Amino acid sequence: METAPEPPDPGTPVPVRFLPAFDNLLLGHADRTRVISDADRKRVMPGAAMVLPTFLVDGFVHGSWSVKDGTLRLVPFRPLRPAERDAVAEEAERLLPFLGAANIAYG
């Protein structure tokens, strides 16, 4: 019988992740505060059945993203520390070919 792996140390860094619109992580939990604050939830779920694409920093929603005219536009909800900005940019670069985009912009 196999045993489940030990959970990671709580200090283990969580990689940046980009989530699509309507991702189950944001919709499938009764208590969403484990991944998104109530204030940020209002920005991500502005009404009219909309759920914006988001990016996670250290396992929590930290901003939204969109693609227009070949540019991946990142909208952080709060300032990113230099290491966070580097990690977001690195993950965004990996996402560009999938999105058919060539550039990254903030704002």
PDB file of N, CA and C in Angstrom:
ATOM      1  N   MET A   1       0.839  -1.177   0.000  1.00  0.00           N
ATOM      2  CA  MET A   1       0.000   0.000   0.000  1.00  0.00           C
ATOM      3  C   MET A   1       0.884   1.240   0.000  1.00  0.00           C
ATOM      4  N   GLU A   2       0.585   2.181  -0.902  1.00  0.00           N
ATOM      5  CA  GLU A   2       1.338   3.429  -0.963  1.00  0.00           C
ATOM      6  C   GLU A   2       0.826   4.390   0.088  1.00  0.00           C
ATOM      7  N   THR A   3       1.737   5.192   0.591  1.00  0.00           N
ATOM      8  CA  THR A   3       1.333   6.224   1.544  1.00  0.00           C
ATOM      9  C   THR A   3       1.419   7.580   0.850  1.00  0.00           C
ATOM     10  N   ALA A   4       0.623   8.484   1.317  1.00  0.00           N
ATOM     11  CA  ALA A   4       0.623   9.832   0.748  1.00  0.00           C
ATOM     12  C   ALA A   4       1.927  10.535   1.100  1.00  0.00           C
ATOM     13  N   PRO A   5       2.408  11.379   0.196  1.00  0.00           N
ATOM     14  CA  PRO A   5       3.635  12.116   0.509  1.00  0.00           C
ATOM     15  C   PRO A   5       3.394  13.092   1.652  1.00  0.00           C
ATOM     16  N   GLU A   6       4.461  13.399   2.340  1.00  0.00           N
ATOM     17  CA  GLU A   6       4.380  14.390   3.416  1.00  0.00           C
ATOM     18  C   GLU A   6       4.054  15.751   2.806  1.00  0.00           C
ATOM     19  N   PRO A   7       3.247  16.553   3.491  1.00  0.00           N
ATOM     20  CA  PRO A   7       2.981  17.893   2.966  1.00  0.00           C
ATOM     21  C   PRO A   7       4.272  18.713   2.987  1.00  0.00           C
ATOM     22  N   PRO A   8       4.385  19.682   2.079  1.00  0.00           N
ATOM     23  CA  PRO A   8       5.598  20.498   2.055  1.00  0.00           C
ATOM     24  C   PRO A   8       5.707  21.354   3.314  1.00  0.00           C
ATOM     25  N   ASP A   9       6.907  21.764   3.607  1.00  0.00           N
ATOM     26  CA  ASP A   9       7.149  22.677   4.721  1.00  0.00           C
ATOM     27  C   ASP A   9       6.355  23.958   4.474  1.00  0.00           C
ATOM     28  N   PRO A  10       5.720  24.523   5.497  1.00  0.00           N
ATOM     29  CA  PRO A  10       4.933  25.750   5.288  1.00  0.00           C
ATOM     30  C   PRO A  10       5.744  26.904   4.716  1.00  0.00           C
ATOM     31  N   GLY A  11       7.062  26.868   4.866  1.00  0.00           N
ATOM     32  CA  GLY A  11       7.894  27.933   4.322  1.00  0.00           C
ATOM     33  C   GLY A  11       8.289  27.734   2.874  1.00  0.00           C
ATOM     34  N   THR A  12       7.838  26.630   2.261  1.00  0.00           N
ATOM     35  CA  THR A  12       8.178  26.353   0.870  1.00  0.00           C
ATOM     36  C   THR A  12       7.554  27.416  -0.029  1.00  0.00           C
ATOM     37  N   PRO A  13       8.355  28.045  -0.902  1.00  0.00           N
ATOM     38  CA  PRO A  13       7.776  29.060  -1.790  1.00  0.00           C
ATOM     39  C   PRO A  13       6.764  28.445  -2.756  1.00  0.00           C
ATOM     40  N   VAL A  14       5.731  29.200  -3.042  1.00  0.00           N
ATOM     41  CA  VAL A  14       4.695  28.771  -3.978  1.00  0.00           C
ATOM     42  C   VAL A  14       4.940  29.512  -5.289  1.00  0.00           C
ATOM     43  N   PRO A  15       5.040  28.797  -6.413  1.00  0.00           N
ATOM     44  CA  PRO A  15       5.328  29.484  -7.677  1.00  0.00           C
ATOM     45  C   PRO A  15       4.161  30.352  -8.149  1.00  0.00           C
ATOM     46  N   VAL A  16       4.503  31.362  -8.935  1.00  0.00           N
ATOM     47  CA  VAL A  16       3.494  32.212  -9.572  1.00  0.00           C
ATOM     48  C   VAL A  16       2.698  31.348 -10.542  1.00  0.00           C
ATOM     49  N   ARG A  17       1.400  31.549 -10.578  1.00  0.00           N
ATOM     50  CA  ARG A  17       0.535  30.837 -11.515  1.00  0.00           C
ATOM     51  C   ARG A  17      -0.463  31.811 -12.119  1.00  0.00           C
ATOM     52  N   PHE A  18      -0.764  31.600 -13.394  1.00  0.00           N
ATOM     53  CA  PHE A  18      -1.795  32.364 -14.088  1.00  0.00           C
ATOM     54  C   PHE A  18      -3.028  31.479 -14.212  1.00  0.00           C
ATOM     55  N   LEU A  19      -4.183  32.020 -13.837  1.00  0.00           N
ATOM     56  CA  LEU A  19      -5.439  31.280 -13.922  1.00  0.00           C
ATOM     57  C   LEU A  19      -6.320  31.906 -14.994  1.00  0.00           C
ATOM     58  N   PRO A  20      -7.032  31.081 -15.753  1.00  0.00           N
ATOM     59  CA  PRO A  20      -7.939  31.626 -16.768  1.00  0.00           C
ATOM     60  C   PRO A  20      -9.208  32.190 -16.134  1.00  0.00           C
ATOM     61  N   ALA A  21      -9.982  32.887 -16.921  1.00  0.00           N
ATOM     62  CA  ALA A  21     -11.293  33.357 -16.476  1.00  0.00           C
ATOM     63  C   ALA A  21     -12.114  32.159 -16.023  1.00  0.00           C
ATOM     64  N   PHE A  22     -12.903  32.336 -15.009  1.00  0.00           N
ATOM     65  CA  PHE A  22     -13.817  31.316 -14.494  1.00  0.00           C
ATOM     66  C   PHE A  22     -13.090  30.079 -13.951  1.00  0.00           C
ATOM     67  N   ASP A  23     -11.847  30.237 -13.491  1.00  0.00           N
ATOM     68  CA  ASP A  23     -11.108  29.085 -12.982  1.00  0.00           C
ATOM     69  C   ASP A  23     -11.789  28.506 -11.745  1.00  0.00           C
ATOM     70  N   ASN A  24     -11.777  27.184 -11.660  1.00  0.00           N
ATOM     71  CA  ASN A  24     -12.431  26.481 -10.566  1.00  0.00           C
ATOM     72  C   ASN A  24     -11.830  26.828  -9.199  1.00  0.00           C
ATOM     73  N   LEU A  25     -10.564  27.195  -9.136  1.00  0.00           N
ATOM     74  CA  LEU A  25      -9.966  27.560  -7.860  1.00  0.00           C
ATOM     75  C   LEU A  25     -10.731  28.705  -7.213  1.00  0.00           C
ATOM     76  N   LEU A  26     -11.199  29.644  -8.021  1.00  0.00           N
ATOM     77  CA  LEU A  26     -11.931  30.789  -7.488  1.00  0.00           C
ATOM     78  C   LEU A  26     -13.416  30.526  -7.336  1.00  0.00           C
ATOM     79  N   LEU A  27     -13.936  29.571  -8.072  1.00  0.00           N
ATOM     80  CA  LEU A  27     -15.375  29.313  -8.044  1.00  0.00           C
ATOM     81  C   LEU A  27     -15.771  28.122  -7.187  1.00  0.00           C
ATOM     82  N   GLY A  28     -14.857  27.182  -6.991  1.00  0.00           N
ATOM     83  CA  GLY A  28     -15.221  25.907  -6.394  1.00  0.00           C
ATOM     84  C   GLY A  28     -15.045  25.779  -4.892  1.00  0.00           C
ATOM     85  N   HIS A  29     -14.810  26.878  -4.188  1.00  0.00           N
ATOM     86  CA  HIS A  29     -14.606  26.798  -2.748  1.00  0.00           C
ATOM     87  C   HIS A  29     -15.636  27.649  -2.029  1.00  0.00           C
ATOM     88  N   ALA A  30     -16.190  27.108  -0.956  1.00  0.00           N
ATOM     89  CA  ALA A  30     -17.114  27.894  -0.152  1.00  0.00           C
ATOM     90  C   ALA A  30     -16.372  29.038   0.529  1.00  0.00           C
ATOM     91  N   ASP A  31     -15.135  28.760   1.004  1.00  0.00           N
ATOM     92  CA  ASP A  31     -14.317  29.780   1.650  1.00  0.00           C
ATOM     93  C   ASP A  31     -13.195  30.163   0.706  1.00  0.00           C
ATOM     94  N   ARG A  32     -13.423  31.195  -0.073  1.00  0.00           N
ATOM     95  CA  ARG A  32     -12.434  31.615  -1.074  1.00  0.00           C
ATOM     96  C   ARG A  32     -11.319  32.453  -0.475  1.00  0.00           C
ATOM     97  N   THR A  33     -11.447  32.838   0.803  1.00  0.00           N
ATOM     98  CA  THR A  33     -10.432  33.689   1.417  1.00  0.00           C
ATOM     99  C   THR A  33      -9.092  32.979   1.557  1.00  0.00           C
ATOM    100  N   ARG A  34      -9.047  31.679   1.292  1.00  0.00           N
ATOM    101  CA  ARG A  34      -7.765  30.969   1.297  1.00  0.00           C
ATOM    102  C   ARG A  34      -6.921  31.356   0.101  1.00  0.00           C
ATOM    103  N   VAL A  35      -7.547  31.919  -0.949  1.00  0.00           N
ATOM    104  CA  VAL A  35      -6.808  32.286  -2.158  1.00  0.00           C
ATOM    105  C   VAL A  35      -7.072  33.713  -2.637  1.00  0.00           C
ATOM    106  N   ILE A  36      -8.106  34.354  -2.106  1.00  0.00           N
ATOM    107  CA  ILE A  36      -8.437  35.711  -2.562  1.00  0.00           C
ATOM    108  C   ILE A  36      -9.136  36.471  -1.438  1.00  0.00           C
ATOM    109  N   SER A  37      -8.724  37.725  -1.246  1.00  0.00           N
ATOM    110  CA  SER A  37      -9.374  38.550  -0.229  1.00  0.00           C
ATOM    111  C   SER A  37     -10.743  39.000  -0.731  1.00  0.00           C
ATOM    112  N   ASP A  38     -11.604  39.394   0.193  1.00  0.00           N
ATOM    113  CA  ASP A  38     -12.926  39.872  -0.210  1.00  0.00           C
ATOM    114  C   ASP A  38     -12.809  41.121  -1.095  1.00  0.00           C
ATOM    115  N   ALA A  39     -11.860  42.002  -0.778  1.00  0.00           N
ATOM    116  CA  ALA A  39     -11.684  43.218  -1.584  1.00  0.00           C
ATOM    117  C   ALA A  39     -11.247  42.862  -3.005  1.00  0.00           C
ATOM    118  N   ASP A  40     -10.305  41.927  -3.129  1.00  0.00           N
ATOM    119  CA  ASP A  40      -9.849  41.521  -4.464  1.00  0.00           C
ATOM    120  C   ASP A  40     -10.920  40.737  -5.204  1.00  0.00           C
ATOM    121  N   ARG A  41     -11.725  39.983  -4.477  1.00  0.00           N
ATOM    122  CA  ARG A  41     -12.801  39.216  -5.118  1.00  0.00           C
ATOM    123  C   ARG A  41     -13.751  40.146  -5.861  1.00  0.00           C
ATOM    124  N   LYS A  42     -14.015  41.302  -5.292  1.00  0.00           N
ATOM    125  CA  LYS A  42     -14.900  42.267  -5.949  1.00  0.00           C
ATOM    126  C   LYS A  42     -14.285  42.789  -7.253  1.00  0.00           C
ATOM    127  N   ARG A  43     -12.961  42.827  -7.319  1.00  0.00           N
ATOM    128  CA  ARG A  43     -12.278  43.274  -8.541  1.00  0.00           C
ATOM    129  C   ARG A  43     -12.272  42.167  -9.596  1.00  0.00           C
ATOM    130  N   VAL A  44     -12.160  40.925  -9.145  1.00  0.00           N
ATOM    131  CA  VAL A  44     -12.088  39.779 -10.057  1.00  0.00           C
ATOM    132  C   VAL A  44     -13.474  39.340 -10.510  1.00  0.00           C
ATOM    133  N   MET A  45     -14.454  39.508  -9.642  1.00  0.00           N
ATOM    134  CA  MET A  45     -15.841  39.127  -9.945  1.00  0.00           C
ATOM    135  C   MET A  45     -16.710  40.379  -9.856  1.00  0.00           C
ATOM    136  N   PRO A  46     -16.620  41.252 -10.879  1.00  0.00           N
ATOM    137  CA  PRO A  46     -17.285  42.553 -10.805  1.00  0.00           C
ATOM    138  C   PRO A  46     -18.795  42.527 -11.021  1.00  0.00           C
ATOM    139  N   GLY A  47     -19.368  41.366 -11.242  1.00  0.00           N
ATOM    140  CA  GLY A  47     -20.798  41.265 -11.490  1.00  0.00           C
ATOM    141  C   GLY A  47     -21.063  40.837 -12.920  1.00  0.00           C
ATOM    142  N   ALA A  48     -22.330  40.779 -13.266  1.00  0.00           N
ATOM    143  CA  ALA A  48     -22.761  40.376 -14.615  1.00  0.00           C
ATOM    144  C   ALA A  48     -22.151  39.031 -15.006  1.00  0.00           C
ATOM    145  N   ALA A  49     -22.018  38.130 -14.024  1.00  0.00           N
ATOM    146  CA  ALA A  49     -21.488  36.772 -14.244  1.00  0.00           C
ATOM    147  C   ALA A  49     -20.074  36.772 -14.814  1.00  0.00           C
ATOM    148  N   MET A  50     -19.293  37.798 -14.506  1.00  0.00           N
ATOM    149  CA  MET A  50     -17.906  37.899 -14.974  1.00  0.00           C
ATOM    150  C   MET A  50     -16.951  37.369 -13.901  1.00  0.00           C
ATOM    151  N   VAL A  51     -15.933  36.640 -14.336  1.00  0.00           N
ATOM    152  CA  VAL A  51     -14.818  36.230 -13.482  1.00  0.00           C
ATOM    153  C   VAL A  51     -13.563  36.418 -14.327  1.00  0.00           C
ATOM    154  N   LEU A  52     -12.754  37.386 -13.966  1.00  0.00           N
ATOM    155  CA  LEU A  52     -11.580  37.740 -14.761  1.00  0.00           C
ATOM    156  C   LEU A  52     -10.445  36.733 -14.586  1.00  0.00           C
ATOM    157  N   PRO A  53      -9.563  36.643 -15.569  1.00  0.00           N
ATOM    158  CA  PRO A  53      -8.347  35.852 -15.396  1.00  0.00           C
ATOM    159  C   PRO A  53      -7.472  36.512 -14.327  1.00  0.00           C
ATOM    160  N   THR A  54      -6.786  35.724 -13.536  1.00  0.00           N
ATOM    161  CA  THR A  54      -5.986  36.239 -12.433  1.00  0.00           C
ATOM    162  C   THR A  54      -4.601  35.624 -12.429  1.00  0.00           C
ATOM    163  N   PHE A  55      -3.707  36.225 -11.639  1.00  0.00           N
ATOM    164  CA  PHE A  55      -2.435  35.574 -11.367  1.00  0.00           C
ATOM    165  C   PHE A  55      -2.228  35.502  -9.862  1.00  0.00           C
ATOM    166  N   LEU A  56      -1.570  34.433  -9.456  1.00  0.00           N
ATOM    167  CA  LEU A  56      -1.319  34.173  -8.041  1.00  0.00           C
ATOM    168  C   LEU A  56       0.144  34.443  -7.729  1.00  0.00           C
ATOM    169  N   VAL A  57       0.376  35.071  -6.601  1.00  0.00           N
ATOM    170  CA  VAL A  57       1.719  35.245  -6.044  1.00  0.00           C
ATOM    171  C   VAL A  57       1.668  34.641  -4.646  1.00  0.00           C
ATOM    172  N   ASP A  58       2.528  33.687  -4.401  1.00  0.00           N
ATOM    173  CA  ASP A  58       2.571  32.969  -3.129  1.00  0.00           C
ATOM    174  C   ASP A  58       1.218  32.332  -2.791  1.00  0.00           C
ATOM    175  N   GLY A  59       0.506  31.880  -3.825  1.00  0.00           N
ATOM    176  CA  GLY A  59      -0.739  31.155  -3.620  1.00  0.00           C
ATOM    177  C   GLY A  59      -1.983  32.010  -3.465  1.00  0.00           C
ATOM    178  N   PHE A  60      -1.850  33.337  -3.564  1.00  0.00           N
ATOM    179  CA  PHE A  60      -2.995  34.230  -3.405  1.00  0.00           C
ATOM    180  C   PHE A  60      -3.144  35.106  -4.645  1.00  0.00           C
ATOM    181  N   VAL A  61      -4.396  35.415  -4.989  1.00  0.00           N
ATOM    182  CA  VAL A  61      -4.650  36.307  -6.120  1.00  0.00           C
ATOM    183  C   VAL A  61      -3.973  37.642  -5.833  1.00  0.00           C
ATOM    184  N   HIS A  62      -3.189  38.081  -6.800  1.00  0.00           N
ATOM    185  CA  HIS A  62      -2.446  39.328  -6.638  1.00  0.00           C
ATOM    186  C   HIS A  62      -2.752  40.312  -7.764  1.00  0.00           C
ATOM    187  N   GLY A  63      -3.482  39.845  -8.796  1.00  0.00           N
ATOM    188  CA  GLY A  63      -3.823  40.736  -9.893  1.00  0.00           C
ATOM    189  C   GLY A  63      -4.593  40.013 -10.975  1.00  0.00           C
ATOM    190  N   SER A  64      -4.947  40.764 -12.004  1.00  0.00           N
ATOM    191  CA  SER A  64      -5.654  40.191 -13.148  1.00  0.00           C
ATOM    192  C   SER A  64      -4.795  40.363 -14.392  1.00  0.00           C
ATOM    193  N   TRP A  65      -5.203  39.666 -15.458  1.00  0.00           N
ATOM    194  CA  TRP A  65      -4.471  39.765 -16.721  1.00  0.00           C
ATOM    195  C   TRP A  65      -5.442  39.681 -17.883  1.00  0.00           C
ATOM    196  N   SER A  66      -4.982  40.179 -19.016  1.00  0.00           N
ATOM    197  CA  SER A  66      -5.772  40.104 -20.245  1.00  0.00           C
ATOM    198  C   SER A  66      -4.803  40.138 -21.424  1.00  0.00           C
ATOM    199  N   VAL A  67      -5.304  39.802 -22.594  1.00  0.00           N
ATOM    200  CA  VAL A  67      -4.505  39.849 -23.814  1.00  0.00           C
ATOM    201  C   VAL A  67      -5.247  40.691 -24.840  1.00  0.00           C
ATOM    202  N   LYS A  68      -4.525  41.634 -25.419  1.00  0.00           N
ATOM    203  CA  LYS A  68      -5.111  42.460 -26.476  1.00  0.00           C
ATOM    204  C   LYS A  68      -3.994  42.893 -27.413  1.00  0.00           C
ATOM    205  N   ASP A  69      -4.237  42.742 -28.697  1.00  0.00           N
ATOM    206  CA  ASP A  69      -3.289  43.186 -29.730  1.00  0.00           C
ATOM    207  C   ASP A  69      -1.889  42.627 -29.502  1.00  0.00           C
ATOM    208  N   GLY A  70      -1.807  41.352 -29.124  1.00  0.00           N
ATOM    209  CA  GLY A  70      -0.511  40.701 -28.960  1.00  0.00           C
ATOM    210  C   GLY A  70       0.244  41.048 -27.689  1.00  0.00           C
ATOM    211  N   THR A  71      -0.432  41.712 -26.760  1.00  0.00           N
ATOM    212  CA  THR A  71       0.208  42.098 -25.502  1.00  0.00           C
ATOM    213  C   THR A  71      -0.522  41.472 -24.323  1.00  0.00           C
ATOM    214  N   LEU A  72       0.244  40.826 -23.459  1.00  0.00           N
ATOM    215  CA  LEU A  72      -0.268  40.302 -22.193  1.00  0.00           C
ATOM    216  C   LEU A  72      -0.181  41.438 -21.191  1.00  0.00           C
ATOM    217  N   ARG A  73      -1.331  41.937 -20.770  1.00  0.00           N
ATOM    218  CA  ARG A  73      -1.387  43.068 -19.843  1.00  0.00           C
ATOM    219  C   ARG A  73      -1.650  42.549 -18.431  1.00  0.00           C
ATOM    220  N   LEU A  74      -0.754  42.903 -17.518  1.00  0.00           N
ATOM    221  CA  LEU A  74      -0.849  42.495 -16.115  1.00  0.00           C
ATOM    222  C   LEU A  74      -1.286  43.688 -15.275  1.00  0.00           C
ATOM    223  N   VAL A  75      -2.294  43.462 -14.423  1.00  0.00           N
ATOM    224  CA  VAL A  75      -2.793  44.521 -13.551  1.00  0.00           C
ATOM    225  C   VAL A  75      -2.672  44.042 -12.106  1.00  0.00           C
ATOM    226  N   PRO A  76      -1.529  44.334 -11.461  1.00  0.00           N
ATOM    227  CA  PRO A  76      -1.389  43.950 -10.055  1.00  0.00           C
ATOM    228  C   PRO A  76      -2.344  44.773  -9.188  1.00  0.00           C
ATOM    229  N   PHE A  77      -2.881  44.150  -8.151  1.00  0.00           N
ATOM    230  CA  PHE A  77      -3.791  44.851  -7.248  1.00  0.00           C
ATOM    231  C   PHE A  77      -3.048  45.608  -6.158  1.00  0.00           C
ATOM    232  N   ARG A  78      -1.770  45.349  -6.013  1.00  0.00           N
ATOM    233  CA  ARG A  78      -0.915  46.045  -5.064  1.00  0.00           C
ATOM    234  C   ARG A  78       0.502  45.981  -5.620  1.00  0.00           C
ATOM    235  N   PRO A  79       1.399  46.831  -5.136  1.00  0.00           N
ATOM    236  CA  PRO A  79       2.769  46.800  -5.677  1.00  0.00           C
ATOM    237  C   PRO A  79       3.425  45.429  -5.503  1.00  0.00           C
ATOM    238  N   LEU A  80       4.192  45.050  -6.513  1.00  0.00           N
ATOM    239  CA  LEU A  80       4.962  43.811  -6.463  1.00  0.00           C
ATOM    240  C   LEU A  80       6.368  44.124  -5.984  1.00  0.00           C
ATOM    241  N   ARG A  81       6.874  43.327  -5.051  1.00  0.00           N
ATOM    242  CA  ARG A  81       8.274  43.446  -4.662  1.00  0.00           C
ATOM    243  C   ARG A  81       9.115  43.004  -5.851  1.00  0.00           C
ATOM    244  N   PRO A  82      10.377  43.430  -5.927  1.00  0.00           N
ATOM    245  CA  PRO A  82      11.211  43.073  -7.084  1.00  0.00           C
ATOM    246  C   PRO A  82      11.254  41.568  -7.372  1.00  0.00           C
ATOM    247  N   ALA A  83      11.403  40.733  -6.349  1.00  0.00           N
ATOM    248  CA  ALA A  83      11.451  39.276  -6.575  1.00  0.00           C
ATOM    249  C   ALA A  83      10.107  38.765  -7.092  1.00  0.00           C
ATOM    250  N   GLU A  84       9.011  39.327  -6.599  1.00  0.00           N
ATOM    251  CA  GLU A  84       7.686  38.922  -7.084  1.00  0.00           C
ATOM    252  C   GLU A  84       7.501  39.348  -8.537  1.00  0.00           C
ATOM    253  N   ARG A  85       7.918  40.566  -8.847  1.00  0.00           N
ATOM    254  CA  ARG A  85       7.786  41.061 -10.227  1.00  0.00           C
ATOM    255  C   ARG A  85       8.596  40.184 -11.181  1.00  0.00           C
ATOM    256  N   ASP A  86       9.802  39.792 -10.764  1.00  0.00           N
ATOM    257  CA  ASP A  86      10.627  38.908 -11.593  1.00  0.00           C
ATOM    258  C   ASP A  86       9.940  37.563 -11.805  1.00  0.00           C
ATOM    259  N   ALA A  87       9.368  37.004 -10.740  1.00  0.00           N
ATOM    260  CA  ALA A  87       8.698  35.700 -10.839  1.00  0.00           C
ATOM    261  C   ALA A  87       7.455  35.789 -11.728  1.00  0.00           C
ATOM    262  N   VAL A  88       6.692  36.876 -11.606  1.00  0.00           N
ATOM    263  CA  VAL A  88       5.509  37.072 -12.455  1.00  0.00           C
ATOM    264  C   VAL A  88       5.947  37.203 -13.917  1.00  0.00           C
ATOM    265  N   ALA A  89       6.984  37.990 -14.162  1.00  0.00           N
ATOM    266  CA  ALA A  89       7.468  38.176 -15.535  1.00  0.00           C
ATOM    267  C   ALA A  89       7.966  36.859 -16.121  1.00  0.00           C
ATOM    268  N   GLU A  90       8.657  36.061 -15.317  1.00  0.00           N
ATOM    269  CA  GLU A  90       9.164  34.770 -15.803  1.00  0.00           C
ATOM    270  C   GLU A  90       8.024  33.842 -16.198  1.00  0.00           C
ATOM    271  N   GLU A  91       6.997  33.763 -15.366  1.00  0.00           N
ATOM    272  CA  GLU A  91       5.848  32.913 -15.692  1.00  0.00           C
ATOM    273  C   GLU A  91       5.077  33.481 -16.884  1.00  0.00           C
ATOM    274  N   ALA A  92       4.973  34.811 -16.965  1.00  0.00           N
ATOM    275  CA  ALA A  92       4.287  35.451 -18.098  1.00  0.00           C
ATOM    276  C   ALA A  92       5.006  35.140 -19.404  1.00  0.00           C
ATOM    277  N   GLU A  93       6.329  35.151 -19.381  1.00  0.00           N
ATOM    278  CA  GLU A  93       7.109  34.826 -20.583  1.00  0.00           C
ATOM    279  C   GLU A  93       6.791  33.415 -21.069  1.00  0.00           C
ATOM    280  N   ARG A  94       6.630  32.477 -20.141  1.00  0.00           N
ATOM    281  CA  ARG A  94       6.297  31.098 -20.524  1.00  0.00           C
ATOM    282  C   ARG A  94       4.891  31.014 -21.120  1.00  0.00           C
ATOM    283  N   LEU A  95       4.026  31.919 -20.719  1.00  0.00           N
ATOM    284  CA  LEU A  95       2.638  31.904 -21.180  1.00  0.00           C
ATOM    285  C   LEU A  95       2.456  32.550 -22.558  1.00  0.00           C
ATOM    286  N   LEU A  96       3.356  33.444 -22.938  1.00  0.00           N
ATOM    287  CA  LEU A  96       3.201  34.195 -24.193  1.00  0.00           C
ATOM    288  C   LEU A  96       2.929  33.322 -25.413  1.00  0.00           C
ATOM    289  N   PRO A  97       3.722  32.267 -25.671  1.00  0.00           N
ATOM    290  CA  PRO A  97       3.451  31.470 -26.886  1.00  0.00           C
ATOM    291  C   PRO A  97       2.058  30.830 -26.875  1.00  0.00           C
ATOM    292  N   PHE A  98       1.622  30.375 -25.720  1.00  0.00           N
ATOM    293  CA  PHE A  98       0.304  29.753 -25.610  1.00  0.00           C
ATOM    294  C   PHE A  98      -0.796  30.760 -25.955  1.00  0.00           C
ATOM    295  N   LEU A  99      -0.609  32.003 -25.535  1.00  0.00           N
ATOM    296  CA  LEU A  99      -1.608  33.047 -25.768  1.00  0.00           C
ATOM    297  C   LEU A  99      -1.498  33.673 -27.145  1.00  0.00           C
ATOM    298  N   GLY A 100      -0.413  33.389 -27.867  1.00  0.00           N
ATOM    299  CA  GLY A 100      -0.199  34.037 -29.149  1.00  0.00           C
ATOM    300  C   GLY A 100       0.175  35.491 -28.987  1.00  0.00           C
ATOM    301  N   ALA A 101       0.754  35.817 -27.849  1.00  0.00           N
ATOM    302  CA  ALA A 101       1.153  37.210 -27.562  1.00  0.00           C
ATOM    303  C   ALA A 101       2.666  37.310 -27.663  1.00  0.00           C
ATOM    304  N   ALA A 102       3.160  38.529 -27.806  1.00  0.00           N
ATOM    305  CA  ALA A 102       4.596  38.748 -27.950  1.00  0.00           C
ATOM    306  C   ALA A 102       5.162  39.697 -26.903  1.00  0.00           C
ATOM    307  N   ASN A 103       4.302  40.436 -26.229  1.00  0.00           N
ATOM    308  CA  ASN A 103       4.760  41.482 -25.303  1.00  0.00           C
ATOM    309  C   ASN A 103       4.062  41.360 -23.960  1.00  0.00           C
ATOM    310  N   ILE A 104       4.704  41.939 -22.946  1.00  0.00           N
ATOM    311  CA  ILE A 104       4.123  42.035 -21.605  1.00  0.00           C
ATOM    312  C   ILE A 104       4.103  43.501 -21.208  1.00  0.00           C
ATOM    313  N   ALA A 105       2.981  43.935 -20.659  1.00  0.00           N
ATOM    314  CA  ALA A 105       2.858  45.309 -20.172  1.00  0.00           C
ATOM    315  C   ALA A 105       2.152  45.293 -18.833  1.00  0.00           C
ATOM    316  N   TYR A 106       2.435  46.286 -18.023  1.00  0.00           N
ATOM    317  CA  TYR A 106       1.785  46.428 -16.718  1.00  0.00           C
ATOM    318  C   TYR A 106       0.858  47.627 -16.747  1.00  0.00           C
ATOM    319  N   GLY A 107      -0.240  47.502 -16.014  1.00  0.00           N
ATOM    320  CA  GLY A 107      -1.141  48.637 -15.871  1.00  0.00           C
ATOM    321  C   GLY A 107      -2.527  48.383 -16.363  1.00  0.00           C
TER     322      GLY A 107
END
